[in-house]
Amino acid sequence: MSRFNHREIEPKWRDAWTRADIFRALSPAEAGGKPKAYVLEMFPYPSGDIHVGHLRNYSMGDVVARYRRAGGYNVLHPMGWDAFGLPAENAAIDRGAHPHAWTLQNIANMAGQMKALGLAIDWSREIATCLPDYYKHQQAMFLAFWDKDLVYRKKQKVNWDPVDQTVLANEQVVDGKGWRSGAPVETRELEQWMFRVTAYADDLLEALKTLDRWPDKVRTMQANWIGKSAGAQFQFQVSSGAPAGFEHVEVFTTRPDTLFGASFVALAPDHPLTKAIAATRPDVAKFIADAAHLGTSEADIEAAEKFGVDLGVRVKHPFDDSWELPVWAANFVLSSYGTGAIFGSPAGDQRDLDFARKYGLAVNPVVLPPGADPREHRIDDVAYTGTGTTYNSRFLDGLPTTEAIARAISELETRGAGRGTTQYRLRDWGVSRQRYWGCPIPAVHCESCGVVPEKLENLPVLLPNDVKIDGAGNPLARHPTWKHVPCPRCGKNATRETDTLDTFVDSSWYFARFADTANETAPFDPKVAGYWLPVDQYIGGVEHAVLHLLYSRFFSRAMRDCGFLDLPSGEPFAGLFTLGMVTHETYKSTDGAWLSPDEIEKREGGAFMVGTQTPVIVGAVEKVSKSKRNGPNLQTFLTDYGADVLRWFVLSDSPPDREVEWSTAAVEGAWRFTQRVWSLVDAHGKVGAAPGADAAGEALALRQVAHRAIGAVSDGIENFRFNTSVARCYELVNAIAKHRDATDAGIVAARGEALSILVQLIAPFTPHLAEECWAALGRDGFVATAPWPKADPALTAENTVVLPIQVNGKRRGEIAVAKGAAEDDVKALALAQQDVAPFLAGVSVRKVIVVPDRIVNIVVG
């Protein structure tokens, strides 16, 4: 028997597919009546090499794309590169390479690695966001958004890295420090370019109800991020201690029913009153400076120790003029939500409780949990945040929470102190970045005209190549000539905007560009994009479940409303699947340095550096990451085992939405499977006559297994249960292997049919192996273009049932019988079953009870 030689066979079939151009998406006119299927995985950042996360993500998408093509769909399955961003600038600093050259080199390398995986990609539509033929259209859309009032400028709190001298996203702030420089991050107010995401807040929230092919957890995350909250906005009147001009403090709350539990009012560090008092109070100024080093991330602020300072201001309770509350500044209050001020009701909010306990403020319970005794209910270290019955609250006493909220709002409105209102957690998107390697913002600053848009005919605004990238601020701001231009409006000397766009902008519309990448005059033709969109199946990591998806949904609506896109719903992704991470053990040397898996070996006595007695510390199984070096060398595995083996492993080892632990032993198991399939096909040779309709016995049983596998594998692919599809393929292989050496004509015909079906079923998973087997079986054309097999209903009908056999109540065997079989026949078969016979020897059978189509009970004595 020959072996399947992946080093020869895999490149052969990839070349054949390329020559035949079988993965090119057809234009709407070419497609005729074919339904369309747009399958897209989140595109990668060109960091240099693909990793196992890429392997799993793109293998999943490839299975869906190949399956849809076999099902008769016109498939669009493209690839591109999210190519702007800080890593390229950091590489320029560390390696002395220009970001452009470094990025394109990485793209070429990774594209070659992806092609080696055998992905069914339409490479004619490849894009890179760092190229002018992409970002010129992004600049044109920016101008259109600006004209539609979806772009504006405002002062915005940002995370500022004082060493790299740039704004950092919240994700780039680690333990209060810049992720690259390690410098303590500062909070600054800078003039920023903003996208008016909040213009679509209600639509973005309501439309989540229509996304029934999205994971519930992602829809929930999006809804929470948008954060629509009904409540009350009202004022505390200042009674003493505030500088002139501050007569009241305005707050928003979703729980006005807890106002009688209030013990303090707290302001954000950058609230106007806080800053006014800091001008004469050094302790308040220090508090503001300390809070600034926390950054702007809600998660970081939430996790940080709560601290604050008494501002010396007192305010009146809105329901009782004789009741005064102290006003504090607190680090956990955000100016970006509500009014930048809250009232603290510690018994009902954990942050308020922690703060109150720290500073000795009162804790007054006002919500009684269901079933609790008001005489005994106490709050110790855990706040009660649920609903219940209001008490200790005067006119609200005895009301359920919902009614108490409404009654409190009514009272505030009656007193003229406030009103019922709705707030959103969602904030507009600050897109300014003080860096070189990003899309230039097409705006010009003129002393006479102000900030004005660049003329459309002057696009693209190109990045200059002659820049010095040394980490000392934005190279564009320091360029001697690039920024100096005439004003597009008056012609006077002016300067370009030197901020570039957040890379999230680049990835917020790329899916639409794939529809019409050859278009030079527009981002895409609205009708062509309207044909392909929405994306039918989008696949990627759950870490992008909020920002990327939310910004893409905003962009689709903005593109629609500015006339670029024919997509009435505004929803870019009809189906979404979020995959689990790939994990692996971590390893460290005794001096604490991370080690890669190929640097260690396990043998008797533990783990050691390869070829030495130097011990290695084996750590936890964690997500594969570059920083911990715990990812396998994918290129080595590709060389040793081939693409099909790696694809089969990552698709078979666990449910796709769960973590998968990389295992060399499991990879070897996948290799053995591919060799077994090839050996069965090679032993059979070309397929002869099709099995007749009169097949019986073992031939019929094999045909039934094969045809039932079609439905099971299809169902697994349709529902993203690839591991169950793989399991059914194993079952089919085992069934075929039982008849490997059969010479009976009926069985040989059934075996040939079963092998043909098997090859088609594994084709989306192991495409090179499938093509080689298809050819060896003597089948015409490519298996990649063959129609998906159809099961014969007569062969998939379940006409038999398996009945367990119990002897004196203990299961001893089972029998397969026809549905509705006669009771006497079932009894005879049960008594003769070979596994049961030993338990009947030497005893008397007193009774045999048959529950039709369910079970057989044998009573012996």
PDB file of N, CA and C in Angstrom, residues 282-317:
ATOM      1  N   PRO A 282      -4.806  71.889  47.585  1.00  0.00           N
ATOM      2  CA  PRO A 282      -3.764  70.977  47.087  1.00  0.00           C
ATOM      3  C   PRO A 282      -4.135  69.498  47.223  1.00  0.00           C
ATOM      4  N   ASP A 283      -4.880  69.143  48.282  1.00  0.00           N
ATOM      5  CA  ASP A 283      -5.245  67.739  48.451  1.00  0.00           C
ATOM      6  C   ASP A 283      -6.191  67.277  47.355  1.00  0.00           C
ATOM      7  N   VAL A 284      -7.076  68.167  46.890  1.00  0.00           N
ATOM      8  CA  VAL A 284      -7.983  67.823  45.796  1.00  0.00           C
ATOM      9  C   VAL A 284      -7.212  67.734  44.483  1.00  0.00           C
ATOM     10  N   ALA A 285      -6.264  68.653  44.300  1.00  0.00           N
ATOM     11  CA  ALA A 285      -5.433  68.612  43.092  1.00  0.00           C
ATOM     12  C   ALA A 285      -4.642  67.307  43.033  1.00  0.00           C
ATOM     13  N   LYS A 286      -4.128  66.864  44.184  1.00  0.00           N
ATOM     14  CA  LYS A 286      -3.393  65.593  44.223  1.00  0.00           C
ATOM     15  C   LYS A 286      -4.320  64.424  43.913  1.00  0.00           C
ATOM     16  N   PHE A 287      -5.528  64.463  44.454  1.00  0.00           N
ATOM     17  CA  PHE A 287      -6.505  63.411  44.154  1.00  0.00           C
ATOM     18  C   PHE A 287      -6.739  63.308  42.638  1.00  0.00           C
ATOM     19  N   ILE A 288      -6.920  64.450  41.985  1.00  0.00           N
ATOM     20  CA  ILE A 288      -7.155  64.452  40.537  1.00  0.00           C
ATOM     21  C   ILE A 288      -5.967  63.841  39.810  1.00  0.00           C
ATOM     22  N   ALA A 289      -4.751  64.198  40.228  1.00  0.00           N
ATOM     23  CA  ALA A 289      -3.553  63.657  39.579  1.00  0.00           C
ATOM     24  C   ALA A 289      -3.446  62.151  39.785  1.00  0.00           C
ATOM     25  N   ASP A 290      -3.747  61.684  41.013  1.00  0.00           N
ATOM     26  CA  ASP A 290      -3.685  60.242  41.278  1.00  0.00           C
ATOM     27  C   ASP A 290      -4.721  59.488  40.452  1.00  0.00           C
ATOM     28  N   ALA A 291      -5.925  60.041  40.361  1.00  0.00           N
ATOM     29  CA  ALA A 291      -6.985  59.379  39.589  1.00  0.00           C
ATOM     30  C   ALA A 291      -6.642  59.341  38.109  1.00  0.00           C
ATOM     31  N   ALA A 292      -5.887  60.337  37.636  1.00  0.00           N
ATOM     32  CA  ALA A 292      -5.556  60.392  36.207  1.00  0.00           C
ATOM     33  C   ALA A 292      -4.707  59.224  35.767  1.00  0.00           C
ATOM     34  N   HIS A 293      -3.961  58.624  36.693  1.00  0.00           N
ATOM     35  CA  HIS A 293      -3.089  57.510  36.320  1.00  0.00           C
ATOM     36  C   HIS A 293      -3.833  56.185  36.203  1.00  0.00           C
ATOM     37  N   LEU A 294      -5.126  56.186  36.478  1.00  0.00           N
ATOM     38  CA  LEU A 294      -5.909  54.960  36.318  1.00  0.00           C
ATOM     39  C   LEU A 294      -6.306  54.715  34.876  1.00  0.00           C
ATOM     40  N   GLY A 295      -6.159  55.717  34.009  1.00  0.00           N
ATOM     41  CA  GLY A 295      -6.636  55.583  32.639  1.00  0.00           C
ATOM     42  C   GLY A 295      -8.138  55.795  32.559  1.00  0.00           C
ATOM     43  N   THR A 296      -8.709  55.478  31.390  1.00  0.00           N
ATOM     44  CA  THR A 296     -10.133  55.719  31.171  1.00  0.00           C
ATOM     45  C   THR A 296     -10.947  54.445  31.083  1.00  0.00           C
ATOM     46  N   SER A 297     -10.309  53.278  31.200  1.00  0.00           N
ATOM     47  CA  SER A 297     -11.023  52.011  31.087  1.00  0.00           C
ATOM     48  C   SER A 297     -11.932  51.800  32.285  1.00  0.00           C
ATOM     49  N   GLU A 298     -13.202  51.523  32.017  1.00  0.00           N
ATOM     50  CA  GLU A 298     -14.143  51.242  33.104  1.00  0.00           C
ATOM     51  C   GLU A 298     -13.708  50.013  33.892  1.00  0.00           C
ATOM     52  N   ALA A 299     -13.167  49.021  33.192  1.00  0.00           N
ATOM     53  CA  ALA A 299     -12.751  47.795  33.875  1.00  0.00           C
ATOM     54  C   ALA A 299     -11.627  48.086  34.860  1.00  0.00           C
ATOM     55  N   ASP A 300     -10.643  48.887  34.433  1.00  0.00           N
ATOM     56  CA  ASP A 300      -9.531  49.211  35.316  1.00  0.00           C
ATOM     57  C   ASP A 300     -10.008  50.039  36.505  1.00  0.00           C
ATOM     58  N   ILE A 301     -10.890  50.998  36.248  1.00  0.00           N
ATOM     59  CA  ILE A 301     -11.405  51.845  37.321  1.00  0.00           C
ATOM     60  C   ILE A 301     -12.230  51.021  38.304  1.00  0.00           C
ATOM     61  N   GLU A 302     -13.009  50.084  37.768  1.00  0.00           N
ATOM     62  CA  GLU A 302     -13.852  49.226  38.617  1.00  0.00           C
ATOM     63  C   GLU A 302     -12.989  48.352  39.523  1.00  0.00           C
ATOM     64  N   ALA A 303     -11.868  47.866  38.980  1.00  0.00           N
ATOM     65  CA  ALA A 303     -11.016  46.959  39.750  1.00  0.00           C
ATOM     66  C   ALA A 303     -10.127  47.698  40.741  1.00  0.00           C
ATOM     67  N   ALA A 304      -9.890  48.980  40.516  1.00  0.00           N
ATOM     68  CA  ALA A 304      -8.980  49.746  41.370  1.00  0.00           C
ATOM     69  C   ALA A 304      -9.597  49.983  42.745  1.00  0.00           C
ATOM     70  N   GLU A 305      -8.723  50.182  43.727  1.00  0.00           N
ATOM     71  CA  GLU A 305      -9.198  50.523  45.064  1.00  0.00           C
ATOM     72  C   GLU A 305      -9.929  51.853  45.016  1.00  0.00           C
ATOM     73  N   LYS A 306     -11.070  51.925  45.698  1.00  0.00           N
ATOM     74  CA  LYS A 306     -11.867  53.154  45.701  1.00  0.00           C
ATOM     75  C   LYS A 306     -11.224  54.177  46.636  1.00  0.00           C
ATOM     76  N   PHE A 307     -11.053  55.393  46.146  1.00  0.00           N
ATOM     77  CA  PHE A 307     -10.544  56.455  47.004  1.00  0.00           C
ATOM     78  C   PHE A 307     -11.171  57.780  46.590  1.00  0.00           C
ATOM     79  N   GLY A 308     -11.155  58.736  47.517  1.00  0.00           N
ATOM     80  CA  GLY A 308     -11.775  60.021  47.230  1.00  0.00           C
ATOM     81  C   GLY A 308     -11.345  61.079  48.217  1.00  0.00           C
ATOM     82  N   VAL A 309     -11.981  62.240  48.135  1.00  0.00           N
ATOM     83  CA  VAL A 309     -11.661  63.360  49.010  1.00  0.00           C
ATOM     84  C   VAL A 309     -12.933  64.168  49.250  1.00  0.00           C
ATOM     85  N   ASP A 310     -13.138  64.552  50.502  1.00  0.00           N
ATOM     86  CA  ASP A 310     -14.296  65.385  50.856  1.00  0.00           C
ATOM     87  C   ASP A 310     -14.046  66.792  50.341  1.00  0.00           C
ATOM     88  N   LEU A 311     -14.936  67.294  49.498  1.00  0.00           N
ATOM     89  CA  LEU A 311     -14.757  68.607  48.890  1.00  0.00           C
ATOM     90  C   LEU A 311     -15.207  69.746  49.796  1.00  0.00           C
ATOM     91  N   GLY A 312     -15.809  69.431  50.939  1.00  0.00           N
ATOM     92  CA  GLY A 312     -16.261  70.479  51.840  1.00  0.00           C
ATOM     93  C   GLY A 312     -17.560  71.141  51.418  1.00  0.00           C
ATOM     94  N   VAL A 313     -18.188  70.606  50.410  1.00  0.00           N
ATOM     95  CA  VAL A 313     -19.463  71.136  49.903  1.00  0.00           C
ATOM     96  C   VAL A 313     -20.604  70.333  50.517  1.00  0.00           C
ATOM     97  N   ARG A 314     -21.699  71.015  50.835  1.00  0.00           N
ATOM     98  CA  ARG A 314     -22.879  70.336  51.342  1.00  0.00           C
ATOM     99  C   ARG A 314     -24.065  70.687  50.453  1.00  0.00           C
ATOM    100  N   VAL A 315     -24.936  69.681  50.227  1.00  0.00           N
ATOM    101  CA  VAL A 315     -26.113  69.878  49.373  1.00  0.00           C
ATOM    102  C   VAL A 315     -27.356  69.402  50.114  1.00  0.00           C
ATOM    103  N   LYS A 316     -28.513  69.909  49.696  1.00  0.00           N
ATOM    104  CA  LYS A 316     -29.784  69.544  50.309  1.00  0.00           C
ATOM    105  C   LYS A 316     -30.383  68.329  49.616  1.00  0.00           C
ATOM    106  N   HIS A 317     -30.968  67.449  50.415  1.00  0.00           N
ATOM    107  CA  HIS A 317     -31.685  66.291  49.868  1.00  0.00           C
ATOM    108  C   HIS A 317     -32.904  66.799  49.104  1.00  0.00           C
TER     109      HIS A 317
END
